[in-house]
Amino acid sequence: HWGTQLIERSTRWRTALTAAGWKRPQGDGPVLPLLIGADADALKAQATLEGNGMLAIAIRPPTVPEGTARLRLVLRRDLPDDTVHRLLQALPQP
């Protein structure tokens, strides 16, 4: 079932992000909020990911509290399996 596959993929992504030193994104579903911190850093990470062919939206104040800017990653079941590796290569160090 595609729903189960998507949940399993989101668990693998959360585990990979955590192993790379990121704070584990909250939740269990296909939307992963990746805490960045500063607004400028979130915008820079968004631009870097876009430059690498990945879409991640920077969420900043006033939507979230000051100092808690994040990237909103949305998984799809049709993403190539190496996408999480590409993401980790493109992200700044946590």
XYZ file of C-alpha atoms in Angstrom:
94
model
C 0.000 0.000 0.000
C 1.385 3.416 -0.984
C 0.505 4.995 2.383
C 2.596 2.429 4.219
C 5.475 2.927 1.781
C 5.378 6.683 2.326
C 5.410 6.304 6.122
C 8.345 3.885 5.859
C 10.181 6.358 3.616
C 9.558 9.226 6.045
C 10.939 7.079 8.893
C 14.074 6.313 6.824
C 14.539 10.017 6.052
C 14.132 11.017 9.706
C 16.652 8.356 10.703
C 19.128 9.484 8.010
C 18.816 13.145 9.039
C 19.316 12.244 12.700
C 22.351 10.097 11.876
C 23.813 13.088 9.993
C 23.518 15.235 13.135
C 20.203 16.999 12.552
C 17.533 17.173 15.214
C 14.971 14.497 14.335
C 12.085 16.162 12.459
C 8.836 15.971 14.411
C 6.005 13.718 13.358
C 5.763 10.478 11.442
C 4.223 11.546 8.148
C 5.587 12.776 4.833
C 6.036 16.422 5.930
C 9.388 16.860 7.657
C 10.089 20.191 9.386
C 13.886 20.515 9.466
C 14.895 23.066 12.100
C 17.532 25.475 10.767
C 17.397 28.390 13.240
C 18.241 31.738 11.658
C 16.048 33.128 8.868
C 19.017 33.838 6.585
C 20.342 30.298 7.040
C 16.965 28.806 6.138
C 16.763 30.938 2.993
C 20.325 29.986 2.037
C 19.557 26.272 2.535
C 16.391 26.651 0.442
C 18.373 28.261 -2.374
C 21.089 25.593 -2.189
C 18.543 22.795 -2.396
C 16.768 24.503 -5.301
C 20.120 24.772 -7.068
C 20.427 21.004 -6.654
C 16.983 20.326 -8.105
C 15.121 19.889 -4.808
C 12.247 21.972 -3.519
C 12.179 22.803 0.180
C 10.350 25.850 1.481
C 11.896 28.049 4.180
C 9.345 28.723 6.922
C 10.195 31.889 8.869
C 8.667 34.313 11.373
C 5.941 35.294 11.823
C 4.793 31.783 10.828
C 7.192 30.270 13.389
C 8.847 31.879 16.441
C 11.994 33.952 15.925
C 15.114 31.774 15.842
C 13.218 28.637 14.761
C 13.205 29.021 10.975
C 12.972 25.673 9.248
C 12.757 23.937 5.940
C 9.542 22.180 5.064
C 10.410 18.961 3.292
C 7.532 17.075 1.681
C 8.121 13.494 0.624
C 6.416 11.861 -2.301
C 6.280 8.195 -3.079
C 7.763 8.763 -6.540
C 11.032 10.327 -5.329
C 14.132 8.422 -6.437
C 15.680 6.387 -3.616
C 18.903 8.431 -3.690
C 17.090 11.704 -2.946
C 17.809 11.556 0.788
C 21.519 11.128 -0.006
C 21.394 14.110 -2.386
C 19.607 16.137 0.307
C 22.254 15.347 2.922
C 25.026 16.259 0.480
C 23.409 19.634 -0.298
C 22.429 20.659 3.244
C 24.808 22.689 5.384
C 26.294 21.006 8.429
C 23.829 20.932 11.339
